[in-house]
PDB file of C-alpha atoms in Angstrom:
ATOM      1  CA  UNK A 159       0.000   0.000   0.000  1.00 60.00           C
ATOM      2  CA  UNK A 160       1.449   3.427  -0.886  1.00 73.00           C
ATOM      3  CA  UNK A 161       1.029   7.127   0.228  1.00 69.00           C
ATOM      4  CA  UNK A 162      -1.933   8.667  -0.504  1.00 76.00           C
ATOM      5  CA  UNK A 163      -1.440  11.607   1.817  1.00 81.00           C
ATOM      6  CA  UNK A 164       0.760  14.338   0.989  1.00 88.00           C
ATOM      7  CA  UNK A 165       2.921  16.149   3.337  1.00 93.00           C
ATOM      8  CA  UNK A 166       1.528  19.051   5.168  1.00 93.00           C
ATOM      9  CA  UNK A 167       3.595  21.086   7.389  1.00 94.00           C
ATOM     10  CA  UNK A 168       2.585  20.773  10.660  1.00 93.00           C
ATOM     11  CA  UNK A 169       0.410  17.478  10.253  1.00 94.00           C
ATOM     12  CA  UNK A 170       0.645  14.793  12.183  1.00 95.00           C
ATOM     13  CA  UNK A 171       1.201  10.747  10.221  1.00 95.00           C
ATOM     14  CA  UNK A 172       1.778   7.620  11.204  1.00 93.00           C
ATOM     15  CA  UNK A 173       4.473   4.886   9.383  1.00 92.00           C
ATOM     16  CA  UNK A 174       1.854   1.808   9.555  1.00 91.00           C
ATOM     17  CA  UNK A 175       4.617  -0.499   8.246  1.00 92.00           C
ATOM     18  CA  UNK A 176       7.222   0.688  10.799  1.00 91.00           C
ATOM     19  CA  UNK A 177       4.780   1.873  13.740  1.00 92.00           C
ATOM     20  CA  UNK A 178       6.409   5.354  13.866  1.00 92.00           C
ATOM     21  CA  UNK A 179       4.357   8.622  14.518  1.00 94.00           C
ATOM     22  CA  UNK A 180       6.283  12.087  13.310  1.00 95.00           C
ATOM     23  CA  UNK A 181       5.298  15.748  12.311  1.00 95.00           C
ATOM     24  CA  UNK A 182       5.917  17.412   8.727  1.00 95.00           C
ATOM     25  CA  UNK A 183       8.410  20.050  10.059  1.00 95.00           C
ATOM     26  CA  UNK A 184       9.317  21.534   6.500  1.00 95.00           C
ATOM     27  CA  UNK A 185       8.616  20.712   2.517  1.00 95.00           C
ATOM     28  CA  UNK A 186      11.621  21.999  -0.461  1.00 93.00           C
ATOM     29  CA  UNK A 187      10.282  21.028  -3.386  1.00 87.00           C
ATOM     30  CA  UNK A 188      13.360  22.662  -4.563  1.00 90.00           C
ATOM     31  CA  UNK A 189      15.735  20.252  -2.518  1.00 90.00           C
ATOM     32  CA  UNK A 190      13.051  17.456  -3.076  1.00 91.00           C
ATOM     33  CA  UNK A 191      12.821  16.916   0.789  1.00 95.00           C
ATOM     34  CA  UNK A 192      10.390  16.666   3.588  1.00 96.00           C
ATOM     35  CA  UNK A 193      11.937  17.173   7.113  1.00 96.00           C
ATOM     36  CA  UNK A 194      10.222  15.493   9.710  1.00 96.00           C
ATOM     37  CA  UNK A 195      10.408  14.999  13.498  1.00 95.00           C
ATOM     38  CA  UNK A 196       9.144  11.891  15.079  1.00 94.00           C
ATOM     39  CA  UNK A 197       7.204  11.586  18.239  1.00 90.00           C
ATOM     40  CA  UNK A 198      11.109  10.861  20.250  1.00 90.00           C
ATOM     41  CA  UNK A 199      12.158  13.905  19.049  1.00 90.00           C
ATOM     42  CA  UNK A 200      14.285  11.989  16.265  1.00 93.00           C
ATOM     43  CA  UNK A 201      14.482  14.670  13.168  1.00 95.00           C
ATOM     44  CA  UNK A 202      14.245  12.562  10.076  1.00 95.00           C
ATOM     45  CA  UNK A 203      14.362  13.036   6.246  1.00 96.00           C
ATOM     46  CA  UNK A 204      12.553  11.735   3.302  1.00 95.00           C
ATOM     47  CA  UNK A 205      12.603  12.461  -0.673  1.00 95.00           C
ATOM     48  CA  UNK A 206       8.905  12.687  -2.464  1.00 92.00           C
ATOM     49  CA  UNK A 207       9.686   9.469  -4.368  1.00 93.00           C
ATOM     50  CA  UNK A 208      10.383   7.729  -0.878  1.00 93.00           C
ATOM     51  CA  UNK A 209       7.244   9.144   0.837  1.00 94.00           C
ATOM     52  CA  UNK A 210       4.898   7.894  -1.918  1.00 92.00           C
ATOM     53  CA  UNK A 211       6.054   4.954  -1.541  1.00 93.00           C
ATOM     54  CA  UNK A 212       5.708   4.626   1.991  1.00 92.00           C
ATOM     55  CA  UNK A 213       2.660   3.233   4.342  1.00 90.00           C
ATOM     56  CA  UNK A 214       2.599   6.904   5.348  1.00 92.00           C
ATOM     57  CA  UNK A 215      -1.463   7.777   6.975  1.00 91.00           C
ATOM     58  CA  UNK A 216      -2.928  10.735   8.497  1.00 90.00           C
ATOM     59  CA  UNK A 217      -2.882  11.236  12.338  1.00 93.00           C
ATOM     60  CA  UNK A 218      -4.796  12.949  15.265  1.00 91.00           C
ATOM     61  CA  UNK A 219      -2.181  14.744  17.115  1.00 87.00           C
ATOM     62  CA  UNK A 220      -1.213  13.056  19.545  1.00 82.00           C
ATOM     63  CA  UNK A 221      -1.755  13.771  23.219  1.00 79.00           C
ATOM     64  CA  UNK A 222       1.515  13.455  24.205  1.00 65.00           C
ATOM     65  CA  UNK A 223       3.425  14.800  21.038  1.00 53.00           C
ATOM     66  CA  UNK A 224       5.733  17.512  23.730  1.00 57.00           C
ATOM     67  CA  UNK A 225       6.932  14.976  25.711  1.00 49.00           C
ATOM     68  CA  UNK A 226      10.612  14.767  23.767  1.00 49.00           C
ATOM     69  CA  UNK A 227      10.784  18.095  25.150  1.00 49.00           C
ATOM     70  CA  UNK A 228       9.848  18.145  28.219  1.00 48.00           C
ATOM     71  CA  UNK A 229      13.024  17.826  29.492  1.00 49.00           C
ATOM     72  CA  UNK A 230      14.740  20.926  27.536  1.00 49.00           C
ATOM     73  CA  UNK A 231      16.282  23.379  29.478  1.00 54.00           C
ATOM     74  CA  UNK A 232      15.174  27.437  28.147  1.00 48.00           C
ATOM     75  CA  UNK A 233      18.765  27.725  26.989  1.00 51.00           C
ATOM     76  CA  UNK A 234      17.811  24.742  24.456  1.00 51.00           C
ATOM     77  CA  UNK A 235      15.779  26.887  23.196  1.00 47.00           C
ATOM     78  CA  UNK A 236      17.883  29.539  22.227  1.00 52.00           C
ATOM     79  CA  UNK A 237      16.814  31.918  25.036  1.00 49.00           C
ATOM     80  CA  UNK A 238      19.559  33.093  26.934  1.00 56.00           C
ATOM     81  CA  UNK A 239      17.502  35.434  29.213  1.00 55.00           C
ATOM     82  CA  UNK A 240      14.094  34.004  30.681  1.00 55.00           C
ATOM     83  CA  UNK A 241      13.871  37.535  32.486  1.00 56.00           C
ATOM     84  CA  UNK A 242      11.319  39.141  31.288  1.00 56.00           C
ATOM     85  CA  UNK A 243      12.350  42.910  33.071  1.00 54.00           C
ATOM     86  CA  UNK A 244       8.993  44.131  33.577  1.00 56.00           C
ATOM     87  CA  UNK A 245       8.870  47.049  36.101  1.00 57.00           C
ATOM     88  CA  UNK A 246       7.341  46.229  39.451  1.00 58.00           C
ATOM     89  CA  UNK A 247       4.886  48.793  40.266  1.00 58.00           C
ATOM     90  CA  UNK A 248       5.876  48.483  44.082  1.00 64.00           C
ATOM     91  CA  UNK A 249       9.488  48.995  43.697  1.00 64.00           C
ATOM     92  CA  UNK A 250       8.849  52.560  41.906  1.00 62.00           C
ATOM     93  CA  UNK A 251       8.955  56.258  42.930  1.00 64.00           C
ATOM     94  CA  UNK A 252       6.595  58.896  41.516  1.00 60.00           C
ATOM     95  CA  UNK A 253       9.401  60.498  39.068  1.00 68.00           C
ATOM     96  CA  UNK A 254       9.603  56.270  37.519  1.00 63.00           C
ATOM     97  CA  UNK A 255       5.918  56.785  36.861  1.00 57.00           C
ATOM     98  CA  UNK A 256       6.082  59.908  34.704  1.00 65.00           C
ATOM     99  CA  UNK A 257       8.728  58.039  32.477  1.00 57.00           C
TER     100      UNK A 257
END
């Protein structure tokens, strides 16, 4: 049985043959690729001739589909400063206000 479905960024598909679940991350017709990243996190590549021939089905997200990252730290995600330096109203004088 091959692919019927074609691959949507941001839709979720299951590998029926292989059991895997991943997300369309990115399409390049222009490369002929289609990034994907599976349910483990796993980031994983296919070309359009591959996928077609594939046992590739749409999915429901899945409920759990964060879990791979729940374990990232903020700097893993490219934030280096999780401060968000909002004033505190408490810690101002009046001549703070009229700024």
């Amino acid at each position: 049985m091959a692919t019927i479905a074609d691959p949507i960024i941001g839709s979720w598909y299951k590998d029926m043959e292989n059991n895997l679940t991943f997300k369309i991350i990115a399409v390049d017709d222009v490369d002929d690729s289609i990034e994907v990243q599976y349910s483990n996190g796993d980031l994983g590549e296919y070309d359009h001739e591959s996928w077609y021939n594939s046992t590739f089905d749409y999915i429901e997200d899945p409920e759990d589909w964060s879990a791979p990252f729940d374990d990232m730290e903020t700097d893993d995600l490219g934030y280096t400063d999780t401060d968000l330096h909002h004033r505190n109203p408490e810690d101002m004088d009046f001549e703070d206000y009229l700024d």
